[in-house]
XYZ file of C-alpha atoms in Angstrom:
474
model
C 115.404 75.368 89.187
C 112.899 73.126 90.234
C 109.504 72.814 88.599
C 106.571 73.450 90.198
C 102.824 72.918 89.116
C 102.466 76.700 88.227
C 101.651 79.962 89.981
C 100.159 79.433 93.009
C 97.199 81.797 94.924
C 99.640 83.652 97.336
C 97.516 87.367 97.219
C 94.973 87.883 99.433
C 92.156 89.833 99.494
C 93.947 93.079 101.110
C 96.917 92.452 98.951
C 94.258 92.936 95.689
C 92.816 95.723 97.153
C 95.633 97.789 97.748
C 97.257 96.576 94.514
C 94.175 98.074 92.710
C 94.341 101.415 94.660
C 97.849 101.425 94.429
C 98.058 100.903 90.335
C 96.549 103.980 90.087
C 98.903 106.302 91.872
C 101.886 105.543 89.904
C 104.997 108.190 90.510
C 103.970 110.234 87.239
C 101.078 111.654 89.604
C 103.672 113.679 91.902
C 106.482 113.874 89.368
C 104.386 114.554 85.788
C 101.692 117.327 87.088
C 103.634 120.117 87.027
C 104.109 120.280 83.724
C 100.605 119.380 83.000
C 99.041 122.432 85.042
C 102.354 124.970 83.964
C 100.462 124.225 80.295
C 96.994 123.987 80.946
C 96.562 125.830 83.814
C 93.429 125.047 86.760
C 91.765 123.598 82.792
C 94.343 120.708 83.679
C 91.150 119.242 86.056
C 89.459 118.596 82.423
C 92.717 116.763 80.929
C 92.519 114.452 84.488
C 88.528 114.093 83.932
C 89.173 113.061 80.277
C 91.861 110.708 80.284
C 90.531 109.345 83.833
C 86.923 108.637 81.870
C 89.066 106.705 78.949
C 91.000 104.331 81.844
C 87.082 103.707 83.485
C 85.784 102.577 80.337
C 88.595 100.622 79.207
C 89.264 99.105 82.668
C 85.390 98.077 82.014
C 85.774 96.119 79.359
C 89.041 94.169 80.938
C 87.205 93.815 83.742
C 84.464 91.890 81.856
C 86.699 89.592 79.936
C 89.021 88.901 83.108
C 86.312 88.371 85.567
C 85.179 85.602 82.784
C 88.271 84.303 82.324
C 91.056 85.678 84.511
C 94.305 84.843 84.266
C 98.302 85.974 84.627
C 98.601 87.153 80.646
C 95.230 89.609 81.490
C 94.975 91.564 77.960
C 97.102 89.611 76.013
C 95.735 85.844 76.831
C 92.358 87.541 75.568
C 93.527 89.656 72.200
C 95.304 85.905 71.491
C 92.096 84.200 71.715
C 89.708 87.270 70.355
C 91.979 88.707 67.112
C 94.946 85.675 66.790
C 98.265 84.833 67.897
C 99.370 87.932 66.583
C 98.030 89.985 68.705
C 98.559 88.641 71.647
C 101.860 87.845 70.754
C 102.364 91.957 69.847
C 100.730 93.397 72.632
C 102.210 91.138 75.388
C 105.911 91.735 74.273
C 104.999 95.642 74.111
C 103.804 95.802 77.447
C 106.297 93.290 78.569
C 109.274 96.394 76.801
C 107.163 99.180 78.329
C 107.322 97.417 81.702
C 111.341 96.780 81.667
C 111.799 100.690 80.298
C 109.913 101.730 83.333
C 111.732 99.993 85.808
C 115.162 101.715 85.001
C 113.341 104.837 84.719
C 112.070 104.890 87.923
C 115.595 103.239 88.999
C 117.019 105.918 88.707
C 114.411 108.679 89.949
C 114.925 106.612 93.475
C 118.585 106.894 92.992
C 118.466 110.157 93.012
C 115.917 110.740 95.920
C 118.681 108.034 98.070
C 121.431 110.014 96.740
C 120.275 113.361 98.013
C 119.928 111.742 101.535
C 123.139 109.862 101.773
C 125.580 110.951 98.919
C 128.224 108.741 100.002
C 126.386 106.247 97.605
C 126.632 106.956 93.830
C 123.563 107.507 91.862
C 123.980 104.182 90.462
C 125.042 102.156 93.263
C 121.399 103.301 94.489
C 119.596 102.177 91.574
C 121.328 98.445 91.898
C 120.453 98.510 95.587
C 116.799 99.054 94.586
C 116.544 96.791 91.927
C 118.719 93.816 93.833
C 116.061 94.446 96.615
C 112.979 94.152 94.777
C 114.268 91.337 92.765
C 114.836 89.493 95.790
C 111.460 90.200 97.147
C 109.584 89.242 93.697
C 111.782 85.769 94.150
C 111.107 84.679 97.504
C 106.923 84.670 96.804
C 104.248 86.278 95.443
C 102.949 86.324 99.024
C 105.898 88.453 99.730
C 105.414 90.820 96.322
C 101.750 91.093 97.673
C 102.943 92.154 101.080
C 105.444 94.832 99.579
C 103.474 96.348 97.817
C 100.326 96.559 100.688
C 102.880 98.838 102.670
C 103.480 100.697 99.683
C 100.284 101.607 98.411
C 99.273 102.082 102.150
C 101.741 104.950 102.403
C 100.745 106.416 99.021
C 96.908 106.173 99.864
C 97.307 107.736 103.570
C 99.537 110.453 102.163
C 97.232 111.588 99.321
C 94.204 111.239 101.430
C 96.179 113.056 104.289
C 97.167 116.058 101.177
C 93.235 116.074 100.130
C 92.458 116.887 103.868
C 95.051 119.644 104.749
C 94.659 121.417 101.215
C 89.909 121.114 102.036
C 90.584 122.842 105.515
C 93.739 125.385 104.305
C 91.386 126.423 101.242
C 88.230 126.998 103.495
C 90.635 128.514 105.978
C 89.704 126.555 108.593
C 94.134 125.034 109.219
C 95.091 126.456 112.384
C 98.930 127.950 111.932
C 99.048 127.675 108.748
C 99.577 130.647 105.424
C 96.468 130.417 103.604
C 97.085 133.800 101.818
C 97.567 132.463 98.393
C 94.722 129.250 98.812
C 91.045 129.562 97.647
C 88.932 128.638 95.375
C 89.677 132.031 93.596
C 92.809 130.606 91.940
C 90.436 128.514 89.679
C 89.629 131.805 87.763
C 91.306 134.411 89.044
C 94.690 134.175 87.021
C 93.294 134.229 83.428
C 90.713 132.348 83.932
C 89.362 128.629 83.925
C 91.494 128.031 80.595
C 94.041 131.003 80.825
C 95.610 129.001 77.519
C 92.980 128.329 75.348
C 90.750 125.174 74.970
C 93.293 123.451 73.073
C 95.590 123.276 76.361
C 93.024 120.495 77.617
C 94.567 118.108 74.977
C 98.017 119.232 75.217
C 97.241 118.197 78.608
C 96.079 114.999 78.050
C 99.545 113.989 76.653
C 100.986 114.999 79.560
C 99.112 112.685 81.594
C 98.097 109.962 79.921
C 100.980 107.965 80.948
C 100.461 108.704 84.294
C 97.581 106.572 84.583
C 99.483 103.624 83.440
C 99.027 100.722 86.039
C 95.484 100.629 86.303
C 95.471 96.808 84.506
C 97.676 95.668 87.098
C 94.894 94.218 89.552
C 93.380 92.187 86.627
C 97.335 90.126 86.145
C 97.615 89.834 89.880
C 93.902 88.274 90.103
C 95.072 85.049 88.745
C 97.496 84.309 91.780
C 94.551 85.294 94.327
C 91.852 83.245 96.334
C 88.777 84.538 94.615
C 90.097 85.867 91.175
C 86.377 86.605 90.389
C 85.522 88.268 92.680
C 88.805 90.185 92.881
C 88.699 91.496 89.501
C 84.863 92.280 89.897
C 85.525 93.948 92.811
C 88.792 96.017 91.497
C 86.767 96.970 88.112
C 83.748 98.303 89.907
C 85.687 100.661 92.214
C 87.734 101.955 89.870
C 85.436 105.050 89.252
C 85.896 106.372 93.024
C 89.746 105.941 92.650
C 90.606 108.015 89.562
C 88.077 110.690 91.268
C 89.525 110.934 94.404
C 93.603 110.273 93.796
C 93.505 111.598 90.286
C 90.940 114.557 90.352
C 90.851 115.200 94.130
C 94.770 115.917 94.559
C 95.030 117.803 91.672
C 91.887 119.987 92.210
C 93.169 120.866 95.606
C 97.012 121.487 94.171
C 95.487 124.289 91.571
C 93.503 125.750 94.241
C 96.278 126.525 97.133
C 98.676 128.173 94.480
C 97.723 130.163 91.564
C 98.817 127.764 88.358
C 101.517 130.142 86.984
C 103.334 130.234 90.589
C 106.718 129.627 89.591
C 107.873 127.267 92.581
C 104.996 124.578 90.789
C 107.264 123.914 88.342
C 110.425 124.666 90.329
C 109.818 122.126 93.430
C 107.305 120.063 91.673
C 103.160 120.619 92.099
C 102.526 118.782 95.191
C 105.862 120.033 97.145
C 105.073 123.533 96.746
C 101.473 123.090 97.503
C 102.835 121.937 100.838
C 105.279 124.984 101.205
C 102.776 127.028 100.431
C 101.060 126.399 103.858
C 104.238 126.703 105.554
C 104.365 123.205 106.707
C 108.190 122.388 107.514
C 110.223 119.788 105.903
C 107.399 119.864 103.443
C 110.254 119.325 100.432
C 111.277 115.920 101.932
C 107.763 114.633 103.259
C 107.101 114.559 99.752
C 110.198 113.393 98.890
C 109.412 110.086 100.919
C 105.986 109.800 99.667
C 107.500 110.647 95.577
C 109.865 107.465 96.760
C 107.856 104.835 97.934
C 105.751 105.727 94.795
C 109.063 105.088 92.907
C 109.399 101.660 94.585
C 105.901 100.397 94.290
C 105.707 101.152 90.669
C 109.362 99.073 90.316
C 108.487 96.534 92.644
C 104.746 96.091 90.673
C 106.727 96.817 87.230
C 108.892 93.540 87.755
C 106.338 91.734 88.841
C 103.807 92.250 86.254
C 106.726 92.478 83.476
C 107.455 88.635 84.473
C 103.518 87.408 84.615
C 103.498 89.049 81.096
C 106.363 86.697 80.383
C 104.945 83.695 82.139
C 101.986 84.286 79.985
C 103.699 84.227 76.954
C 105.672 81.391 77.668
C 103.015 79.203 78.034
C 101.296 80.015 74.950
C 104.804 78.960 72.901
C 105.199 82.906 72.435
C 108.143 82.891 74.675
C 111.389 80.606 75.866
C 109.566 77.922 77.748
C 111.719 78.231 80.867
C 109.951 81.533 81.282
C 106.459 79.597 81.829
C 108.669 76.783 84.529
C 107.795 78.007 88.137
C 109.822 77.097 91.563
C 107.871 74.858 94.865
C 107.013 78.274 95.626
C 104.669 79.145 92.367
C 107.382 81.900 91.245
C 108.658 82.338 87.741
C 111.956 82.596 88.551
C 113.506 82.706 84.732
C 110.614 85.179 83.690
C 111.611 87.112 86.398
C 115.618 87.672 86.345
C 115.321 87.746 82.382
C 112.237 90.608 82.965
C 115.389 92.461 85.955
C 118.386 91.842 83.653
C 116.860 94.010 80.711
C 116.068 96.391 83.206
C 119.620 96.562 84.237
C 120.806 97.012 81.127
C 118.072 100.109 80.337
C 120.010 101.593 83.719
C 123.266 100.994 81.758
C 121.963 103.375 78.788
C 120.241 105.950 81.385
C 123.772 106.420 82.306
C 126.009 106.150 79.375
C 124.068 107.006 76.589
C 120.943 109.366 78.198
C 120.467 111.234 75.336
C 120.625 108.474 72.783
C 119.860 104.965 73.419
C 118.030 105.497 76.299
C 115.924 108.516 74.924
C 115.194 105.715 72.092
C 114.061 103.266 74.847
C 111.467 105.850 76.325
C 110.090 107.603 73.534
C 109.805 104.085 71.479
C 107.584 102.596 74.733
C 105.974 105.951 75.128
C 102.520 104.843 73.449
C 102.233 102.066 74.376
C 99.722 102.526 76.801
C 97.342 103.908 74.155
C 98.132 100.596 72.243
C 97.354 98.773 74.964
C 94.167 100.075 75.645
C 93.120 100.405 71.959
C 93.256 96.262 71.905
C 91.972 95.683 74.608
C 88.950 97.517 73.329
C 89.219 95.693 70.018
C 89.290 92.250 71.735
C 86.017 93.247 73.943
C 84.103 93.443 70.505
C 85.169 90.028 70.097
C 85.269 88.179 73.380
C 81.753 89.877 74.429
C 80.022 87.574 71.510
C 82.521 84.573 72.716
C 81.215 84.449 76.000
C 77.718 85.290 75.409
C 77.642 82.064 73.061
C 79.900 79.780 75.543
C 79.368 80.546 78.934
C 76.976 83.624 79.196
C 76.548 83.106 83.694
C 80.416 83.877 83.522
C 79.606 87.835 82.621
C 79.458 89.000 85.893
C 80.320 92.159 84.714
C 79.527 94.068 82.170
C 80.630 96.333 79.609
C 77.744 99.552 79.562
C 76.074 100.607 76.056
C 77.726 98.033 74.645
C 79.347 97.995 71.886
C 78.433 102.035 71.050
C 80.408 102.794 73.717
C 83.458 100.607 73.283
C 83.478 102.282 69.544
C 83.348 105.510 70.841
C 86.370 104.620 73.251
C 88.023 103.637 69.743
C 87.261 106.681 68.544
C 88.642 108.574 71.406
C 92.041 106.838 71.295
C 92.491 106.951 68.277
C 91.823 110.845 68.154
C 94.602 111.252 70.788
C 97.075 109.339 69.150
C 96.236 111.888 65.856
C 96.489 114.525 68.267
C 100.266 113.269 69.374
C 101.306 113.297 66.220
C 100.623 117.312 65.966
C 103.193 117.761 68.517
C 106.112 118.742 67.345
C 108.182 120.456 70.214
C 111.460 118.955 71.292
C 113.345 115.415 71.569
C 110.219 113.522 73.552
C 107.496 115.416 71.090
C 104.114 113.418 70.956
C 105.218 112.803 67.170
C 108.657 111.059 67.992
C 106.631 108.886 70.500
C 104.113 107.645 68.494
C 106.533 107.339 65.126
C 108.956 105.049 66.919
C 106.569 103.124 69.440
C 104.254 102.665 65.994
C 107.798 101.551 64.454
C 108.714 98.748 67.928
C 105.116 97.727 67.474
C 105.229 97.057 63.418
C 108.782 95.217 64.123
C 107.171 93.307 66.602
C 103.952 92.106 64.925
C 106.109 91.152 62.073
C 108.260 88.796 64.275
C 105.172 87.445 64.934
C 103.898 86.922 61.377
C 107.058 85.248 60.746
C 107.003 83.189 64.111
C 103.182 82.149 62.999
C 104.541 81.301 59.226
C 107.144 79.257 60.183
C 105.127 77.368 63.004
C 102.136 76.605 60.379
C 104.587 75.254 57.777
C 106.236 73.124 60.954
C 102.444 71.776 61.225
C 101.700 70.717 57.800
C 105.216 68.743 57.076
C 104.544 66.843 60.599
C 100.956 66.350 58.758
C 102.314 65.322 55.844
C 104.672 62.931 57.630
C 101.902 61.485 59.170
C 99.536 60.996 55.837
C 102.296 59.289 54.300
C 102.802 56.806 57.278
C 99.250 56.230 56.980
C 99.467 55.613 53.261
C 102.881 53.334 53.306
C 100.676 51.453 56.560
């Protein structure tokens, strides 16, 4: 592998744009919302509101640290430099696990879209396709990654704004040809009410979709490899607001208000599909099927690549093999990348031998990790804000609001949903298995890097002791 002089600005300006949109409409949107308004009913708009208000703030605070100081390790480059090696160590390798889990995940959700098309294919000879492709793709260039994943988040954006439009005009009943018996506003209250299960639904809720939103940090790892990463993340933070409230709150708003939330096909054919079905649009099962698919490949495609930037990033600081930090001619991290692909081969390998076991183990153990993620990045804004107030103050071009009352209070809020998780009791994937064995990854983790920073300080002072007595015997 040849060594090049680092990662190189292949994105442009589109490619960070629709990156950014793109982040936020992972797969979980069209897969995960069933389940979300089956428990909370039309009072799943607050659980959206919520956990989309949580993403703005904390995107916020990135947003002012990386538009300071961007760069490929994002989150983790700052906790190192704002709470220690540990923690950047820590939360790099978690998101770095969460990242590879995800891939074979949504593997395999692709495989089984493929498979239902052309069956002559196994399951898993789908899932290798995919992943061989996008590996390939993250190899060639960033340019090329960048280029991907414009298409990709093109189609996801034009579908969902395309959904938002048919559902305004079949609820108004203003859609020529189509059945607009069971749409209306109506179906906010009409079956129950606003919160036909109780208040306490709304946080059940939030459980349900807090992963969803997963993604939104990718625009501030992909700003280092851009033209203007400045302007790129300011530009990416500041419009995050409109793009939780339209994807996020829009789609769903207009998916509880064609069908009545208990309608049995929502959970049968999935909330969007039987929206669509609703109206009597054909083929409306496999429309959505293509859109639920390219969602499925931008989120692997944008999984690998930001799983191997995380690795970059930590091999540069010494946290990781140093071949991981080596780049090709081309600016691409080629050893980050296939060691980021071949762990996510061998999480397909357990979604197929050992589902139940291994693999369950894998997702509920990187299930909070989002909520980690988040909580230090809020911890290392308390720190970094006085940092580069007292350094380089005309680098915070943007700016965290009510600070810090509100980045305590975003504390506070995490922190009261992780309690919350651990009050769920109810089957393998319970919000108390998730946070008990991603707490128990992310304890085994920190104390590799205790260890890691233990053995490298003693390394330190017997080179420093070397060197006194040379000095003395001189």
């Amino acid at each position: 592998m040849t060594s090049g002089s680092g990662l190189q600005a292949g994105l442009k300006n589109r490619h960070l744009s629709m990156i950014a949109i793109g982040g936020v409409i992972g797969a979980g949107l069209f897969v995960g919302s069933s389940s979300g308004i089956a428990t909370a009913g039309p009072g799943i708009l607050l659980s959206y509101a919520l956990v989309g208000t949580l993403v703005v703030l904390v995107m916020r605070m990135l947003g002012e640290m990386s538009a300071a100081n961007p760069t490929s390790g994002s989150f983790s480059a700052h906790a190192d430099r704002a709470l220690g090696r540990w923690a950047g160590f820590s939360i790099g390798w978690l998101y770095w696990f969460f990242w590879v889990v995800v891939l074979a995940v949504e593997a395999t959700a692709g495989a089984k879209i493929l498979e239902g098309w052309i069956p002559a294919v196994p399951q898993w000879g789908w899932a290798l396709i995919v992943m061989v492709v996008l590996t390939a793709t993250n190899l060639v260039s960033v340019g090329s990654y960048g280029e991907f994943e414009f298409w990709f988040a093109g189609i996801k954006v034009v579908a969902i704004g395309a959904f938002i439009i048919i559902g305004a005009l079949a609820i108004f009943g203003v859609l020529p040809g189509a059945h607009t018996d069971k749409a209306g506003l109506g179906n906010l209250t009409d079956h129950g009410g606003f919160l036909p299960n109780g208040p306490g639904a709304i946080l059940t809720g939030v459980l349900l979709v807090v992963f969803s939103f997963m993604g939104s940090e990718i625009a501030t790892l992909a700003a280092g490899e851009s033209e203007d990463p400045q302007r790129a993340v300011t530009k990416s933070t500041n419009s995050i607001i409109w793009r939780i409230g339209v994807f996020y709150l829009g789609s769903i708003f207009i998916v509880v208000c064609l069908l009545p939330w208990n309608d049995p096909s929502i959970k049968a054919q999935g909330s969007y599909v039987a929206a669509l079905d609703s109206l009597g649009i054909a083929h409306a099962g496999q429309i959505m099927n293509f859109i639920v698919l390219t969602s499925v490949l931008s989120c692997l495609n944008s999984g690998l690549y930001t799983a191997s930037r995380m690795a970059f990033s930590l091999g540069g600081r010494g946290d990781a093999p140093k071949a991981f930090a080596r780049t090709t001619s081309r600016g691409v991290p080629m050893a980050a990348i296939i060691a980021s692909v071949v762990f996510g081969f061998v999480a397909v390998f357990f979604n197929y031998a050992y589902p139940d076991t291994v693999f369950l183990f894998l997702v509920n153990s990187s299930g909070a990790v989002a909520l980690f993620v988040w909580l230090v990045i809020c911890a290392s804004q308390l720190r970094m804000r006085r940092i580069i107030e007292r350094e380089s103050p005309e680098k915070l071009v943007v700016r965290m609001w009510l600070y810090p009352y509100l980045t305590w209070a975003t504390i506070a809020l995490i922190v009261f949903v992780l309690g919350y998780m651990l009050t769920d009791t109810k089957g393998e994937s319970s919000g108390r298995t998730t946070v008990l064995l991603s707490l128990l990854v992310a304890l085994a983790v920190i104390a590799v890097s205790v260890v890691k920073e233990r053995v490298r300080g003693g390394r330190a002072a017997a080179v420093a002791d070397t060197d006194t007595d040379k000095v003395s015997v001189g």
